[in-house]
Amino acid sequence: MFKAYKKQDDQNTAAEAGRVPPGQYVTDKFPVLHYGNVPSYPDVEQNWDLRVWGELETTARLSFAEFRALPTVEIVTDIHCVTRWSKLDTRWGGMRFSDFLQAIPALLPTATHVIAHCEYGFTANVPLEVLLHPDALLAYTYEGEELTPEHGYPLRLLTPGKYFWKSAKWLRGLEFLSHDKLGFWERYGYNNHADPWKEERYAE
């Protein structure tokens, strides 16, 4: 009983500290939410790669080994799901998106947006400036462990300051665009901007 009261006190303290957006509740769990099947990679080193194309000097492809050889960082951040749960102080590892840009062909000056292309044709659109934030990652560890398949193994986007659907799972490609283009969930009625502090859950 006392633990339950303490948990509620912790939640209230976090809300008062300005870390929990309106309409959200804090959870210790990490719910699994996705549409369709979870992809499997029996031989990920041979069958997985990451492609980049669009507003770049040229296209490029990184194998699993090439990507995992790139320098990594670890960050701690809060995440907020459109279904109203928030999880605080989550620890992620991977490559900072801004550093990744130094490892691929140069962006053209016209690049303003990014489309994350994922397994089964899922996409998520994010302004390039959002991904230049130091907490934006190409992530493959969570709490010091390899991502589980349900949470995006072998690679997912981690998009700071947005509802969690913008942190697309099962990433396979990054397309750089000179304009915005709606992603999968945005085409089905989710808000294009996804700011949890403004409760931008669904399109008008």
Short mmCIF file of C-alpha atoms in Angstrom, two decimals:
data_model
loop_
_atom_site.label_atom_id
_atom_site.label_comp_id
_atom_site.label_asym_id
_atom_site.label_seq_id
_atom_site.Cartn_x
_atom_site.Cartn_y
_atom_site.Cartn_z
CA MET A 1 0.00 0.00 0.00
CA PHE A 2 2.80 2.41 0.93
CA LYS A 3 4.56 1.67 -2.37
CA ALA A 4 1.39 2.61 -4.24
CA TYR A 5 1.24 5.93 -2.40
CA LYS A 6 4.91 6.57 -3.09
CA LYS A 7 4.43 5.88 -6.81
CA GLN A 8 1.54 8.35 -6.91
CA ASP A 9 3.67 10.92 -5.10
CA ASP A 10 6.47 10.40 -7.61
CA GLN A 11 4.04 10.90 -10.49
CA ASN A 12 2.71 14.08 -8.95
CA THR A 13 6.23 15.36 -8.33
CA ALA A 14 7.18 14.74 -11.95
CA ALA A 15 4.07 16.53 -13.18
CA GLU A 16 4.78 19.48 -10.92
CA ALA A 17 8.35 19.61 -12.23
CA GLY A 18 7.01 20.19 -15.71
CA ARG A 19 8.14 16.90 -17.21
CA VAL A 20 4.74 15.36 -17.97
CA PRO A 21 2.72 16.94 -20.80
CA PRO A 22 -1.02 17.61 -20.36
CA GLY A 23 -3.26 14.56 -20.62
CA GLN A 24 -0.44 12.09 -19.85
CA TYR A 25 0.14 9.68 -16.96
CA VAL A 26 3.48 8.27 -15.81
CA THR A 27 4.16 4.54 -16.06
CA ASP A 28 7.08 2.32 -15.10
CA LYS A 29 6.14 -0.10 -17.87
CA PHE A 30 7.17 0.10 -21.52
CA PRO A 31 4.00 -0.74 -23.46
CA VAL A 32 4.35 -2.34 -26.90
CA LEU A 33 2.21 -0.68 -29.55
CA HIS A 34 2.41 -1.33 -33.27
CA TYR A 35 0.33 -2.30 -36.27
CA GLY A 36 1.00 -5.63 -37.99
CA ASN A 37 3.69 -8.23 -37.42
CA VAL A 38 7.05 -7.85 -35.72
CA PRO A 39 9.83 -8.41 -38.29
CA SER A 40 12.46 -11.04 -37.66
CA TYR A 41 16.07 -11.12 -38.83
CA PRO A 42 17.48 -14.67 -38.77
CA ASP A 43 20.79 -13.39 -40.18
CA VAL A 44 20.78 -9.67 -39.49
CA GLU A 45 24.42 -9.15 -40.50
CA GLN A 46 23.65 -10.41 -44.00
CA ASN A 47 20.02 -9.37 -44.47
CA TRP A 48 19.82 -5.89 -42.96
CA ASP A 49 21.14 -2.60 -44.29
CA LEU A 50 20.36 1.11 -43.99
CA ARG A 51 19.94 3.20 -47.12
CA VAL A 52 20.02 7.00 -47.48
CA TRP A 53 18.87 8.95 -50.52
CA GLY A 54 17.13 12.11 -51.69
CA GLU A 55 18.57 15.59 -51.15
CA LEU A 56 22.14 14.28 -50.85
CA GLU A 57 25.18 14.50 -53.07
CA THR A 58 24.67 10.79 -53.79
CA THR A 59 22.87 7.78 -52.38
CA ALA A 60 24.56 5.41 -49.94
CA ARG A 61 24.03 2.09 -48.22
CA LEU A 62 25.48 0.92 -44.91
CA SER A 63 25.62 -2.74 -43.97
CA PHE A 64 24.84 -3.87 -40.43
CA ALA A 65 28.55 -4.13 -39.64
CA GLU A 66 29.33 -0.73 -41.15
CA PHE A 67 26.58 0.98 -39.19
CA ARG A 68 27.47 -0.69 -35.90
CA ALA A 69 31.10 0.41 -36.35
CA LEU A 70 30.08 4.08 -36.18
CA PRO A 71 30.61 5.99 -32.91
CA THR A 72 27.84 5.77 -30.32
CA VAL A 73 26.46 7.88 -27.51
CA GLU A 74 24.04 7.27 -24.67
CA ILE A 75 21.29 9.68 -23.64
CA VAL A 76 18.58 9.80 -20.99
CA THR A 77 15.24 11.27 -21.96
CA ASP A 78 11.50 11.18 -21.26
CA ILE A 79 9.15 9.63 -23.83
CA HIS A 80 5.46 10.37 -24.36
CA CYS A 81 3.03 8.16 -26.27
CA VAL A 82 -0.06 9.48 -28.04
CA THR A 83 -2.07 6.85 -26.11
CA ARG A 84 -1.39 9.00 -23.00
CA TRP A 85 1.42 7.18 -21.18
CA SER A 86 4.75 8.82 -20.39
CA LYS A 87 7.93 7.08 -19.25
CA LEU A 88 10.60 9.15 -17.56
CA ASP A 89 14.39 8.85 -17.53
CA THR A 90 14.65 6.26 -20.29
CA ARG A 91 18.22 5.41 -21.35
CA TRP A 92 19.03 4.91 -25.03
CA GLY A 93 22.18 4.16 -26.99
CA GLY A 94 23.04 4.52 -30.63
CA MET A 95 24.37 7.08 -33.05
CA ARG A 96 23.46 10.72 -32.71
CA PHE A 97 21.60 11.74 -35.87
CA SER A 98 23.71 14.87 -36.34
CA ASP A 99 26.86 12.72 -36.17
CA PHE A 100 25.38 10.29 -38.66
CA LEU A 101 25.16 13.12 -41.18
CA GLN A 102 28.96 13.30 -41.08
CA ALA A 103 29.17 9.62 -42.06
CA ILE A 104 27.02 9.83 -45.20
CA PRO A 105 27.21 11.90 -48.41
CA ALA A 106 26.71 15.60 -47.79
CA LEU A 107 23.22 17.04 -47.59
CA LEU A 108 22.16 19.46 -50.28
CA PRO A 109 21.17 22.94 -49.06
CA THR A 110 17.59 22.15 -50.10
CA ALA A 111 17.15 19.38 -47.49
CA THR A 112 14.52 20.36 -44.90
CA HIS A 113 12.68 17.15 -43.94
CA VAL A 114 13.36 13.47 -43.42
CA ILE A 115 11.18 10.45 -44.10
CA ALA A 116 12.04 7.39 -42.03
CA HIS A 117 11.31 4.26 -44.09
CA CYS A 118 10.64 1.15 -42.03
CA GLU A 119 9.74 -2.49 -42.54
CA TYR A 120 6.37 -3.28 -44.17
CA GLY A 121 6.21 0.16 -45.79
CA PHE A 122 5.69 2.19 -42.63
CA THR A 123 7.02 5.75 -42.72
CA ALA A 124 7.39 8.70 -40.36
CA ASN A 125 8.08 12.29 -41.36
CA VAL A 126 10.22 14.61 -39.23
CA PRO A 127 11.63 18.08 -39.90
CA LEU A 128 15.39 17.94 -40.27
CA GLU A 129 15.84 20.63 -37.59
CA VAL A 130 14.14 18.36 -35.04
CA LEU A 131 16.61 15.57 -35.79
CA LEU A 132 19.56 17.92 -35.31
CA HIS A 133 18.72 18.08 -31.60
CA PRO A 134 21.48 16.32 -29.59
CA ASP A 135 18.96 13.81 -28.17
CA ALA A 136 17.88 12.60 -31.63
CA LEU A 137 19.34 9.13 -32.17
CA LEU A 138 19.49 6.21 -34.50
CA ALA A 139 18.99 3.94 -31.51
CA TYR A 140 19.68 0.26 -30.98
CA THR A 141 20.03 -0.15 -27.22
CA TYR A 142 17.59 0.55 -24.40
CA GLU A 143 18.63 0.54 -20.74
CA GLY A 144 22.02 -0.85 -21.75
CA GLU A 145 20.61 -3.83 -23.66
CA GLU A 146 19.99 -4.51 -27.34
CA LEU A 147 16.51 -3.42 -28.39
CA THR A 148 13.96 -6.21 -28.32
CA PRO A 149 12.19 -7.01 -31.61
CA GLU A 150 8.94 -5.54 -30.26
CA HIS A 151 10.66 -2.23 -29.54
CA GLY A 152 12.39 -1.87 -32.88
CA TYR A 153 15.43 -4.17 -33.19
CA PRO A 154 17.80 -3.76 -34.94
CA LEU A 155 17.33 0.01 -35.31
CA ARG A 156 14.79 2.68 -34.56
CA LEU A 157 14.59 6.44 -34.71
CA LEU A 158 14.48 8.34 -31.42
CA THR A 159 12.83 11.70 -32.05
CA PRO A 160 12.96 14.15 -29.12
CA GLY A 161 10.06 16.38 -28.16
CA LYS A 162 7.46 14.50 -30.22
CA TYR A 163 4.88 11.84 -29.49
CA PHE A 164 6.53 8.47 -29.64
CA TRP A 165 5.09 7.34 -32.99
CA LYS A 166 7.61 9.72 -34.60
CA SER A 167 10.36 7.46 -33.17
CA ALA A 168 9.80 4.93 -35.91
CA LYS A 169 10.71 1.28 -35.30
CA TRP A 170 12.46 -1.20 -37.64
CA LEU A 171 14.24 1.50 -39.60
CA ARG A 172 15.59 0.61 -43.05
CA GLY A 173 16.06 3.92 -44.87
CA LEU A 174 16.24 7.69 -44.55
CA GLU A 175 14.95 9.86 -47.37
CA PHE A 176 15.93 13.52 -47.30
CA LEU A 177 13.39 15.87 -48.86
CA SER A 178 13.12 19.55 -49.80
CA HIS A 179 9.53 19.62 -48.49
CA ASP A 180 7.29 17.93 -45.97
CA LYS A 181 5.45 14.71 -46.84
CA LEU A 182 2.99 12.95 -44.55
CA GLY A 183 4.06 9.67 -42.99
CA PHE A 184 1.93 6.54 -42.52
CA TRP A 185 0.13 7.54 -39.31
CA GLU A 186 -0.23 11.15 -40.42
CA ARG A 187 -2.10 9.99 -43.51
CA TYR A 188 -4.48 8.11 -41.20
CA GLY A 189 -5.41 11.09 -39.07
CA TYR A 190 -2.55 11.66 -36.64
CA ASN A 191 -1.33 15.22 -36.22
CA ASN A 192 1.60 16.13 -38.44
CA HIS A 193 3.45 18.06 -35.72
CA ALA A 194 2.96 15.65 -32.78
CA ASP A 195 3.93 18.08 -30.02
CA PRO A 196 2.90 16.48 -26.69
CA TRP A 197 2.98 19.82 -24.88
CA LYS A 198 0.30 21.13 -27.25
CA GLU A 199 -1.58 17.79 -27.22
CA GLU A 200 -1.22 17.54 -30.99
CA ARG A 201 -2.52 13.98 -31.11
CA TYR A 202 -4.82 13.99 -34.11
CA ALA A 203 -5.37 16.14 -37.17
CA GLU A 204 -8.05 18.83 -37.04
#
